[in-house]
Coordinates of C-alpha atoms in Angstrom, one line a residue:
G1 CA 11.4 11.4 45.8
V2 CA 13.5 14.4 46.6
N3 CA 17.0 15.2 47.8
F4 CA 18.6 18.2 49.5
A5 CA 21.4 19.7 47.5
A6 CA 22.8 20.8 50.9
P7 CA 20.7 19.5 53.9
E8 CA 22.5 21.8 56.4
G9 CA 23.0 25.5 56.2
N10 CA 24.2 28.3 58.4
T11 CA 22.1 31.3 59.4
S12 CA 23.0 34.6 57.9
N13 CA 23.4 37.9 59.9
I14 CA 19.6 38.3 59.8
G15 CA 19.0 34.7 61.1
E16 CA 18.0 33.0 57.8
A17 CA 19.3 29.7 56.4
T18 CA 18.3 28.3 53.0
A19 CA 18.3 24.8 51.5
R20 CA 17.6 23.7 47.9
V21 CA 15.3 20.7 47.3
E22 CA 15.9 18.7 44.1
S23 CA 13.7 16.1 42.4
T24 CA 15.3 12.7 41.7
G25 CA 13.1 12.4 38.6
S26 CA 10.7 9.8 40.2
L27 CA 8.0 12.3 41.3
T28 CA 4.6 12.6 39.7
P29 CA 2.2 15.6 39.9
G30 CA 0.1 15.6 43.1
E31 CA 2.6 14.0 45.4
E32 CA 3.2 15.5 48.9
F33 CA 6.3 15.6 51.0
S34 CA 7.3 17.3 54.2
I35 CA 10.4 19.4 55.0
D36 CA 11.4 19.9 58.6
A37 CA 13.6 22.7 59.8
S38 CA 15.7 21.9 63.0
I39 CA 18.5 23.2 65.1
G40 CA 20.1 20.4 66.9
D41 CA 17.4 18.2 68.3
T42 CA 14.8 21.0 68.2
Q43 CA 12.3 21.1 65.3
F44 CA 11.1 24.6 64.7
Q45 CA 8.8 24.1 61.7
S46 CA 7.5 21.6 59.2
L47 CA 6.3 22.5 55.6
T48 CA 4.3 20.3 53.2
L49 CA 5.0 20.7 49.5
T50 CA 2.9 19.3 46.6
T51 CA 4.5 18.5 43.3
Q52 CA 3.1 19.8 40.0
A53 CA 3.8 19.2 36.3
G54 CA 6.3 21.4 34.4
A55 CA 5.8 23.5 31.3
P56 CA 4.9 22.1 27.9
D57 CA 7.9 20.3 26.4
A58 CA 8.4 20.2 22.6
A59 CA 10.2 16.8 22.6
S60 CA 7.7 15.0 24.9
S61 CA 4.5 16.4 23.2
S62 CA 3.0 15.3 20.0
L63 CA 0.3 16.0 17.3
S64 CA -1.7 13.4 15.3
V65 CA -4.1 13.9 12.4
G66 CA -6.2 10.9 11.5
G67 CA -4.0 8.9 13.8
A68 CA -0.8 9.8 11.9
T69 CA 2.0 11.8 13.6
D70 CA 4.1 12.5 10.5
S71 CA 2.0 12.6 7.3
T72 CA -1.3 11.1 6.0
T73 CA -3.5 10.9 2.9
E74 CA -7.2 11.8 3.2
Q75 CA -10.0 12.4 0.8
V76 CA -11.1 16.0 0.0
N77 CA -13.9 17.5 2.0
S78 CA -13.4 14.8 4.7
T79 CA -13.5 15.6 8.4
V80 CA -10.5 14.2 10.2
E81 CA -9.7 13.8 13.9
V82 CA -6.9 16.1 15.2
S83 CA -5.3 15.4 18.6
A84 CA -2.5 17.1 20.5
L85 CA -0.9 15.4 23.5
I86 CA 0.9 17.9 25.7
N87 CA 3.5 16.6 28.2
D88 CA 6.2 18.2 30.4
T89 CA 9.8 17.0 30.2
D90 CA 9.1 14.0 32.4
D91 CA 6.2 12.9 30.2
N92 CA 3.6 14.1 32.7
P93 CA 0.3 15.1 30.9
L94 CA -0.6 18.7 31.4
E95 CA -4.2 19.7 32.0
G96 CA -5.7 23.1 31.2
E97 CA -3.1 24.1 28.5
T98 CA -4.7 26.0 25.6
V99 CA -3.6 24.6 22.3
Q100 CA -3.9 26.7 19.1
F101 CA -4.5 24.7 15.9
T102 CA -3.6 26.3 12.5
T103 CA -3.2 25.3 8.9
N104 CA -1.7 26.7 5.7
A105 CA -4.9 25.8 3.7
T106 CA -7.3 28.7 3.7
D107 CA -10.2 26.4 2.7
A108 CA -9.7 24.1 5.6
S109 CA -11.6 24.7 8.8
F110 CA -11.3 23.4 12.4
D111 CA -14.3 22.5 14.6
S112 CA -12.5 24.5 17.2
D113 CA -9.0 26.0 16.7
S114 CA -8.4 26.7 20.4
V115 CA -8.8 23.8 22.8
D116 CA -7.8 23.2 26.4
T117 CA -6.1 20.0 27.3
D118 CA -8.0 17.5 29.5
A119 CA -6.7 15.6 32.5
D120 CA -4.8 13.2 30.3
G121 CA -3.1 16.0 28.4
F122 CA -5.1 15.8 25.2
A123 CA -6.6 18.6 23.2
N124 CA -8.9 17.2 20.6
T125 CA -10.7 18.8 17.6
T126 CA -11.5 18.0 13.9
V127 CA -10.4 19.6 10.7
T128 CA -12.5 19.6 7.5
L129 CA -10.3 19.5 4.4
P130 CA -10.7 21.6 1.2
T131 CA -12.7 20.2 -1.7
S132 CA -9.9 20.6 -4.2
T133 CA -6.8 18.4 -4.6
D134 CA -4.9 21.4 -6.2
V135 CA -4.1 23.0 -2.8
G136 CA -0.9 20.9 -2.5
T137 CA 0.3 19.6 0.9
I138 CA -1.7 20.8 3.8
A139 CA 0.2 21.4 7.0
V140 CA -1.8 21.0 10.2
N141 CA -0.1 22.6 13.2
A142 CA -0.5 22.7 17.0
S143 CA 1.1 25.3 19.3
V144 CA 1.4 25.9 23.1
G145 CA 4.4 27.1 24.9
D146 CA 7.6 25.6 23.4
F147 CA 5.6 23.1 21.5
S148 CA 5.2 24.6 18.0
P149 CA 6.2 23.9 14.4
D150 CA 9.1 26.4 14.8
N151 CA 10.7 24.3 17.6
T152 CA 9.8 20.7 16.6
G153 CA 8.5 18.5 13.8
N154 CA 6.2 16.9 16.4
A155 CA 3.9 19.9 16.2
Q156 CA 3.1 19.5 12.5
V157 CA 1.4 16.8 10.3
N158 CA 1.3 17.0 6.5
V159 CA -1.9 16.0 4.8
T160 CA -2.2 15.1 1.1
T161 CA -5.7 15.0 -0.3
T162 CA -7.1 12.6 -2.9
A163 CA -10.3 12.7 -4.9
T164 CA -13.6 11.2 -3.7
A165 CA -15.4 8.5 -5.7
P166 CA -15.6 9.0 -9.5
T167 CA -19.0 10.4 -10.5
Q168 CA -18.7 12.4 -13.7
L169 CA -16.8 13.4 -16.8
G170 CA -15.2 16.8 -17.0
F171 CA -13.2 18.8 -19.5
A172 CA -9.5 19.0 -18.8
T173 CA -9.0 21.6 -21.6
D174 CA -9.7 25.3 -21.0
V175 CA -10.0 26.5 -24.6
R176 CA -13.6 27.0 -25.7
S177 CA -13.1 28.9 -29.0
F178 CA -10.9 28.5 -32.1
A179 CA -10.7 29.6 -35.7
P180 CA -12.4 28.3 -38.8
S181 CA -10.5 25.3 -40.3
A182 CA -8.5 24.9 -37.1
D183 CA -8.3 21.6 -35.3
E184 CA -8.6 21.7 -31.5
S185 CA -7.6 18.7 -29.4
V186 CA -9.8 18.4 -26.3
D187 CA -9.1 16.4 -23.2
V188 CA -11.7 14.9 -20.9
E189 CA -11.2 13.0 -17.6
V190 CA -13.2 11.2 -14.9
Q191 CA -13.8 13.4 -11.9
D192 CA -15.3 13.3 -8.5
E193 CA -18.3 15.4 -7.4
F194 CA -16.0 18.4 -6.8
G195 CA -14.3 18.3 -10.2
N196 CA -11.1 16.6 -9.1
A197 CA -9.5 14.1 -11.5
N198 CA -10.0 10.6 -10.3
T199 CA -7.8 7.8 -11.8
T200 CA -9.7 4.9 -10.1
E201 CA -10.5 2.4 -12.8
I202 CA -14.1 2.3 -13.8
G203 CA -16.0 -0.6 -15.4
N204 CA -16.3 0.7 -19.0
S205 CA -13.7 3.1 -20.5
G206 CA -15.7 3.9 -23.7
I207 CA -16.8 7.5 -24.4
S208 CA -19.1 9.0 -27.1
V209 CA -18.7 12.6 -28.4
T210 CA -21.4 14.5 -30.3
S211 CA -21.7 18.1 -31.7
S212 CA -25.1 19.9 -31.7
D213 CA -24.2 21.5 -35.1
T214 CA -21.7 19.6 -37.3
D215 CA -21.8 22.4 -39.9
V216 CA -20.0 24.6 -37.2
I217 CA -17.9 22.0 -35.4
S218 CA -17.2 18.4 -36.4
V219 CA -15.8 15.7 -34.1
S220 CA -13.1 13.1 -35.0
G221 CA -10.4 11.0 -33.4
V222 CA -12.2 10.0 -30.3
N223 CA -10.0 8.0 -28.0
D224 CA -11.5 6.1 -25.1
L225 CA -10.4 6.6 -21.5
D226 CA -6.8 5.4 -20.8
S227 CA -5.5 3.8 -17.6
N228 CA -5.5 7.3 -16.0
N229 CA -9.2 7.8 -16.9
A230 CA -8.3 10.5 -19.5
G231 CA -9.6 10.6 -23.1
T232 CA -9.1 12.8 -26.1
F233 CA -10.8 13.9 -29.3
T234 CA -10.5 16.5 -32.0
L235 CA -12.8 19.3 -32.9
T236 CA -12.6 21.0 -36.3
G237 CA -14.0 24.5 -37.0
E238 CA -16.1 24.1 -40.1
S239 CA -17.7 27.6 -40.1
A240 CA -18.3 30.6 -37.7
G241 CA -20.8 29.9 -35.0
T242 CA -21.4 28.0 -31.7
A243 CA -22.0 24.4 -31.1
T244 CA -22.6 22.3 -27.9
I245 CA -20.2 19.4 -27.5
N246 CA -21.5 16.5 -25.4
V247 CA -19.3 13.7 -24.0
T248 CA -21.0 10.6 -22.6
S249 CA -19.4 7.7 -20.7
D250 CA -20.3 4.1 -21.6
E251 CA -20.3 3.5 -17.8
S252 CA -23.8 4.3 -16.6
D253 CA -22.7 5.5 -13.2
I254 CA -20.5 8.3 -14.7
A255 CA -22.4 11.5 -15.6
S256 CA -21.9 13.2 -19.0
V257 CA -20.4 16.6 -19.6
E258 CA -21.2 19.3 -22.2
A259 CA -20.0 22.8 -23.0
E260 CA -20.4 25.4 -25.8
F261 CA -17.5 25.9 -28.2
T262 CA -17.3 28.8 -30.5
V263 CA -15.7 29.1 -34.0
S264 CA -14.6 32.6 -34.7
E265 CA -12.0 34.6 -36.6
P266 CA -9.6 36.4 -34.3
A267 CA -11.0 39.8 -33.4
A268 CA -7.9 41.1 -31.7
L269 CA -4.4 40.3 -30.7
Q270 CA -3.8 41.1 -27.0
L271 CA -0.3 42.0 -26.1
S272 CA 0.8 42.2 -22.4
P273 CA 4.1 42.2 -20.5
A274 CA 4.5 39.9 -17.4
H275 CA 5.8 42.9 -15.5
N276 CA 7.9 46.1 -15.9
V277 CA 11.7 45.9 -16.0
A278 CA 14.7 47.6 -14.5
T279 CA 17.7 49.3 -16.1
V280 CA 20.9 47.4 -16.7
E281 CA 22.6 49.5 -13.9
A282 CA 19.9 48.6 -11.4
S283 CA 20.1 45.0 -12.3
N284 CA 23.9 44.9 -12.0
A285 CA 23.6 46.6 -8.6
N286 CA 21.1 44.1 -7.2
P287 CA 20.9 40.6 -8.7
N288 CA 17.3 40.3 -7.4
T289 CA 16.2 43.1 -9.7
Q290 CA 14.5 41.9 -12.9
N291 CA 16.0 43.4 -16.1
Q292 CA 14.0 41.0 -18.3
A293 CA 10.3 40.3 -18.9
V294 CA 8.1 38.1 -21.0
L295 CA 5.9 39.8 -23.6
E296 CA 2.9 37.6 -24.5
A297 CA 0.6 38.0 -27.6
Q298 CA -2.7 36.2 -27.4
L299 CA -5.2 35.7 -30.3
V300 CA -8.8 36.3 -28.9
D301 CA -12.3 36.4 -30.2
G302 CA -14.8 39.3 -30.0
E303 CA -15.5 38.6 -26.3
G304 CA -11.8 38.4 -25.3
N305 CA -11.7 34.6 -25.1
A306 CA -8.5 33.0 -26.1
L307 CA -8.5 31.4 -29.5
G308 CA -6.6 28.1 -29.9
I309 CA -4.9 28.9 -33.2
S310 CA -1.6 27.2 -33.4
S311 CA 1.4 27.8 -35.8
E312 CA 0.3 31.4 -36.6
N313 CA 3.4 33.6 -37.1
I314 CA 3.4 36.6 -34.8
T315 CA 5.8 39.5 -35.6
F316 CA 7.0 41.6 -32.7
A317 CA 8.5 45.1 -33.1
K318 CA 9.3 48.2 -31.1
Q319 CA 7.0 51.0 -31.9
S320 CA 8.4 53.9 -29.8
G321 CA 10.8 54.5 -26.9
S322 CA 14.3 53.4 -26.1
A323 CA 14.1 52.3 -22.5
A324 CA 13.5 48.6 -23.4
E325 CA 14.3 46.4 -26.4
L326 CA 13.4 43.0 -27.8
N327 CA 15.8 40.3 -26.8
Q328 CA 18.5 40.1 -29.5
S329 CA 18.6 36.3 -29.4
N330 CA 15.5 36.4 -31.7
A331 CA 17.0 37.9 -34.9
D332 CA 13.8 38.2 -36.9
F333 CA 11.5 38.7 -33.9
I334 CA 8.9 36.2 -35.3
K335 CA 7.3 33.6 -33.0
Q336 CA 4.7 30.9 -33.7
T337 CA 1.6 30.5 -31.5
G338 CA 1.2 27.3 -29.6
G339 CA -2.0 25.3 -29.1
S340 CA -3.6 28.0 -26.9
G341 CA -3.0 30.7 -29.6
N342 CA -0.3 32.6 -27.8
A343 CA 3.3 33.5 -28.6
T344 CA 5.9 35.0 -26.3
I345 CA 9.2 36.9 -26.6
L346 CA 11.6 38.4 -24.1
V347 CA 12.1 42.1 -23.5
N348 CA 15.2 43.6 -21.9
G349 CA 15.6 46.9 -20.1
T350 CA 18.3 49.2 -21.3
S351 CA 20.4 51.9 -19.5
T352 CA 17.6 54.4 -19.9
T353 CA 14.5 54.8 -17.8
G354 CA 11.0 55.5 -19.3
E355 CA 8.3 53.9 -21.3
T356 CA 8.7 51.7 -24.5
T357 CA 5.8 50.6 -26.6
F358 CA 5.9 47.3 -28.5
I359 CA 3.6 46.0 -31.3
A360 CA 2.7 42.5 -32.4
L361 CA 1.1 41.6 -35.7
A362 CA -0.5 38.3 -36.9
E363 CA 0.5 36.9 -40.3
N364 CA -2.8 35.5 -41.6
Y365 CA -5.3 37.7 -39.7
S366 CA -5.9 41.5 -39.7
V367 CA -5.2 41.9 -36.0
Q368 CA -2.5 43.6 -34.0
G369 CA -1.8 44.6 -30.4
T370 CA 0.4 47.1 -28.5
A371 CA 1.7 47.2 -25.0
T372 CA 3.9 49.5 -23.0
V373 CA 6.8 48.4 -20.8
T374 CA 8.1 50.8 -18.1
T375 CA 11.8 50.7 -17.3
T376 CA 12.8 51.9 -13.8
G377 CA 16.1 52.6 -12.1
A378 CA 17.2 51.5 -8.7
A379 CA 14.6 51.7 -5.9
D380 CA 14.9 54.7 -3.6
S381 CA 12.0 54.0 -1.3
I382 CA 9.6 51.3 -0.2
S383 CA 5.8 51.7 0.1
V384 CA 4.1 49.5 2.6
T385 CA 0.3 49.3 2.5
P386 CA -1.6 47.0 5.0
E387 CA -4.9 45.5 4.0
T388 CA -6.4 46.6 7.3
S389 CA -5.2 48.7 10.3
S390 CA -5.9 46.0 12.8
V391 CA -6.0 42.2 13.0
A392 CA -7.4 39.8 15.6
V393 CA -5.3 37.2 17.4
N394 CA -4.5 34.2 15.2
E395 CA -6.0 35.9 12.1
T396 CA -4.0 37.1 9.1
A397 CA -4.0 40.2 6.9
N398 CA -2.3 40.9 3.6
V399 CA 0.4 43.6 3.4
T400 CA 1.5 45.0 0.0
V401 CA 5.1 46.2 -0.4
E402 CA 6.1 48.2 -3.4
F403 CA 9.6 49.5 -4.4

């Protein structure tokens, strides 16, 4: 019930007396009790008070996703039950509280992201998960009053997604063009209907690989699927042209995959810096300032597609300017391309601001490329550009900040 902190009180100079009523912790919402005011044996007034629940309490409330309150694993594209239980500090369920549901996954969607609690304190909805397993851990959140991920771990459940059933083969290698006489290792994998790798064991691990034109591309070194449902084979560029490579599974329930591969001499050498750099002085003044950048040279065909030419020597040099220089740890400034046909080298900013142009040349092909790196001093202003001038409640907008 209730107790009086002080059951008796003296009237003030305006004839008022006050008393404080305290709960003993055993009350539930909806209980009624009376308070009588008396002087001596004379009762002047009687009041009836009705108890009500308190505010949402972070420690007493909880969130569950798929029945889990901490973390869970669900298949991509599945629709999962989401339920928030909102209580006050005495574990009384709160009715009519509006719970906001959010997630860090842009491709996830709620059936309703704003739900009022029922008489038992529950706000229920569903979330449909993204179709890709590449999104990482998905955080599902609930917020109302003090109950939020900022205040308690009870208001967030982490979801890891897995692939659906295996249905098809897919290429796990991005390169689709390479040079004559070059060997290109190609990876294939078993995937679900959304293109996610699926490592569930299938009945038959054998694969067959064919080329539509063996005078252009020949196939060798076919390795069947391993325990992770991944297989490899080698393509060799016999002459310039295009051929379709088809990969078929010996398991009848797994669909085949095919793609066009092109054999071509490099038409260009694309040179590009990862970003501009800052002067030595600016870098020393602020350790977060980047005084160094990666300069990448990529062999490409006539359509700008990366050519997978490995072990090609690429020579880097400075063509003009003095605001940046090649990293001195590379004495001869020669780098070999990897399997994707690219080579990288580091560029450092100097003590001078301005533009510096670099050049890269291939050893065995008549291609070269240039790129300009800008060296800046310490930032003296910040430019803030919002994506939009207004944003609705619970929606997001991008803001670009430039130094």
